[in-house]
Structures are given as structure tokens and as C-alpha cells.
């Protein structure tokens, strides 16, 4: 196990800055996901950790050892890419054995480790199969096995599941997490898929436009997004984000939401955070699953524009004009497109963001 520290890391390609001053600590044995949309700098960061690219500025440390000038082959990292790199002229067994044979391990140990990893990744019945004939799903599983078998201290995976089919991806999410628990490697996993990051990672580093936006456990980034980008990016559907301005009412501080009327009074903790921040123009955020159908006169009446029934859940699109809301209900929710429903938002789930900076307004 090895800890990784990125200090003031910057990467420029000519005049273009792909990564802007990144500081990140990845703990020993931690599963860290680098998550963000295409082009945000995830792979660039990963390639620098691997030693395939050199930083323009800053340092990468493995357990306090500066990696500057240390070649990829000497860093003790295993790397799995989106496009599986395996030897098609070898069978499954020999592909798995390759890294151990290069390291000149005795053949008896090679054989027992191949058997163990094949069992773990459910490749045992395929050991004698020529690799050229395997499906994409199995090839990617084999690529993961081939890297994992040499038990690198650091395991880097760059979108390893993006080419495999959806059902297999779900299986592999569980298997990769098990693999990491078993071998206790420090794992860095690049993905643009928030579901992958949420289900597997111990912590997630959310990135956008070459800037690290937030680092936290899946629940931290989900419950308390640091800014509007994270709030919108994490969650499916993402957080509802409505423009509003703060207003005093006889029942306490509320948010005036234009055509949607006024919010419920804000929780006392949020009121004191807002008063300290001095913000007046805000974005009022709440998760779609924190919305309920209200039977009381205090609910917010909204027209239903669209109803998506997706198995276990119903996603209801509500609102008019610019202010749009998504709500997630059980699959049997009695909501029809074209009707008007009254909704209530769980007060403790409300998050506020400064409309100018996009930064979350939080109590200390
Ligand atoms: P994706 O999943 O699409 O690869 P990403 O978050 O991994 O997204 P990067 O591949 O790190 O993004 O790229 C970040 C930015 O740097 C992109 O705008 C990309 O075009 C640019 N970039 C990456 N490599 C180079 C290069 N060798 N030369 C010039 N620009 C590059």
C-alpha cells in the first residue's frame, strides 16, 4: 500500500492549461474516484500519477518520495485503460501469467496465482481459451486480472468499464470493489459516471474544467455539495436548483422563487449561515427524492409537465417558465401529466448557494 500526494500539480499543453493547481491526498489503501465530465483533466491527472506525463508544475509523492524523474516501470503502479491491452496471440492463462513470468517468479507460484485470480474474476473455465475469441466484457475482466495479479501497490484504472455492456458493468462494479478490499491497494479510478464513483469509491474527487471542485465521501458530496457544479453533477436526476432571492416574512426568512412563489421558512441553521454570508441572491437547492406530495395548503402547487415511470421509481417533471423541478416518487405515485400537484420540500434537505459565486452557503 502506498499513499499518493499531489502538491500544486499543474499541467499545460502549450498555451492550454488542462489541470489548474491540484492538491490531493490519496490515503494508503483508499479507493479514490476522479469524477468529472469529458475534458475536465481526469486522465491527465492519472497519466501524471502513472508517469506517462510530466507535471508542468508541482510534485507527485508516493509515501513522501518525490516521483519526479521516476519512470513508469519503476513506480509500482498497475494501469488498466478503457481499451483493454491484452495479447491476443496468448490464451487467458498466459495473459494472466505474463507479468509474473516477466518478473521471473517460479512457475509453481505463477500457476497458483493465476488460478487464484482466475477464480476471483470468474475466468477459471476460460483459462485455456485463446484471447482473440473473447467478448469485450471478458477481455476487460482479463485486462483487470492481468494488472491485479502482480499486486501493484497502486492500481490506476481509467474508465475501465466504459466499453462493456450495462449488465456486466454492474457486476464489475461489485467485483472491483471486492478486488480492492482483498488486495488492499491504493486505487485511483477515473470515470465520468457518477454511479460508478458513488458505488465504489471511499472518496470522490470531483473535477471540472481542470479544477478540483470537491473531495469527500460519496455521501458528503451528495448531501453537501460544495458548489453548484457538484450539486448538478452528482445524483440522477441532479439536485433541483432554483434561482431566488431572500425575503423576510412573518414566519421567518424565506426564498422568493419568482413564478413558483415562496419557499417554506428556512431552517434556523441555514438562516444563521445566510445572515453571516451576506448573500441576498441565492440558488435554492433540494434533491428530487426529498420532495413529497403535500396534502396541506402550505404545499407549492405546480403543473406536471411529464411523468417518467422507470421501474422502481417515478420521475415527475414539474413547473412552468424558467423554474423547473424534478421529483422522484415511488412507482405507484398517482401523478398524471397535465395535472397540478402540490409539493412539499423536506426543510432539512434544503441547500443554498450564492447566486454570484455558486459556492454553497453553510453553517460553520
Ligand atoms: P476524457 O474522459 O474525455 O478523456 P478527461 O477528463 O480525462 O476527459 P483529459 O483527457 O485529461 O480529460 O483532457 C483534459 C484536457 O486536456 C482536454 O481539453 C484535452 O483535449 C486536453 N489534452 C489532453 N491531452 C492533451 C495533449 N497531449 N495535447 C493537448 N491537449 C491535451
CSV table of C-alpha atoms and ligand atoms in Angstrom, one decimal, residues 13 16 18 37-44 159, ligand 1:
chain,number,residue,atom,x,y,z
A,13,UNK,CA,-0.3,21.6,-23.1
A,16,UNK,CA,-3.8,25.4,-22.8
A,18,UNK,CA,-5.5,21.1,-18.7
A,37,UNK,CA,-17.3,15.4,-17.4
A,38,UNK,CA,-15.2,14.7,-20.5
A,39,UNK,CA,-12.2,17.0,-20.8
A,40,UNK,CA,-12.0,18.0,-17.2
A,41,UNK,CA,-8.5,16.7,-16.7
A,42,UNK,CA,-9.1,13.3,-15.1
A,43,UNK,CA,-6.9,11.3,-17.5
A,44,UNK,CA,-4.2,14.0,-17.5
A,159,UNK,CA,-12.7,4.3,-17.5
B,1,LIG,P1,-12.0,12.3,-21.3
B,1,LIG,O1,-12.7,11.3,-20.5
B,1,LIG,O2,-12.8,12.8,-22.4
B,1,LIG,O3,-10.6,11.9,-21.7
B,1,LIG,P2,-10.7,13.8,-19.2
B,1,LIG,O4,-11.3,14.5,-18.0
B,1,LIG,O5,-9.9,12.6,-18.9
B,1,LIG,O6,-11.8,13.5,-20.3
B,1,LIG,P3,-8.2,14.8,-20.3
B,1,LIG,O7,-8.0,13.7,-21.2
B,1,LIG,O8,-7.4,14.8,-19.0
B,1,LIG,O9,-9.8,14.9,-19.9
B,1,LIG,O10,-8.0,16.1,-21.1
B,1,LIG,C1,-8.2,17.4,-20.4
B,1,LIG,C2,-8.0,18.5,-21.5
B,1,LIG,O11,-6.6,18.5,-21.9
B,1,LIG,C3,-8.9,18.3,-22.7
B,1,LIG,O12,-9.3,19.5,-23.2
B,1,LIG,C4,-7.9,17.6,-23.7
B,1,LIG,O13,-8.3,18.0,-25.0
B,1,LIG,C5,-6.6,18.3,-23.4
B,1,LIG,N1,-5.4,17.4,-23.7
B,1,LIG,C6,-5.2,16.2,-23.1
B,1,LIG,N2,-4.1,15.7,-23.6
B,1,LIG,C7,-3.6,16.6,-24.5
B,1,LIG,C8,-2.4,16.6,-25.3
B,1,LIG,N3,-1.5,15.7,-25.3
B,1,LIG,N4,-2.2,17.8,-26.0
B,1,LIG,C9,-3.1,18.8,-26.0
B,1,LIG,N5,-4.2,18.8,-25.2
B,1,LIG,C10,-4.4,17.7,-24.5
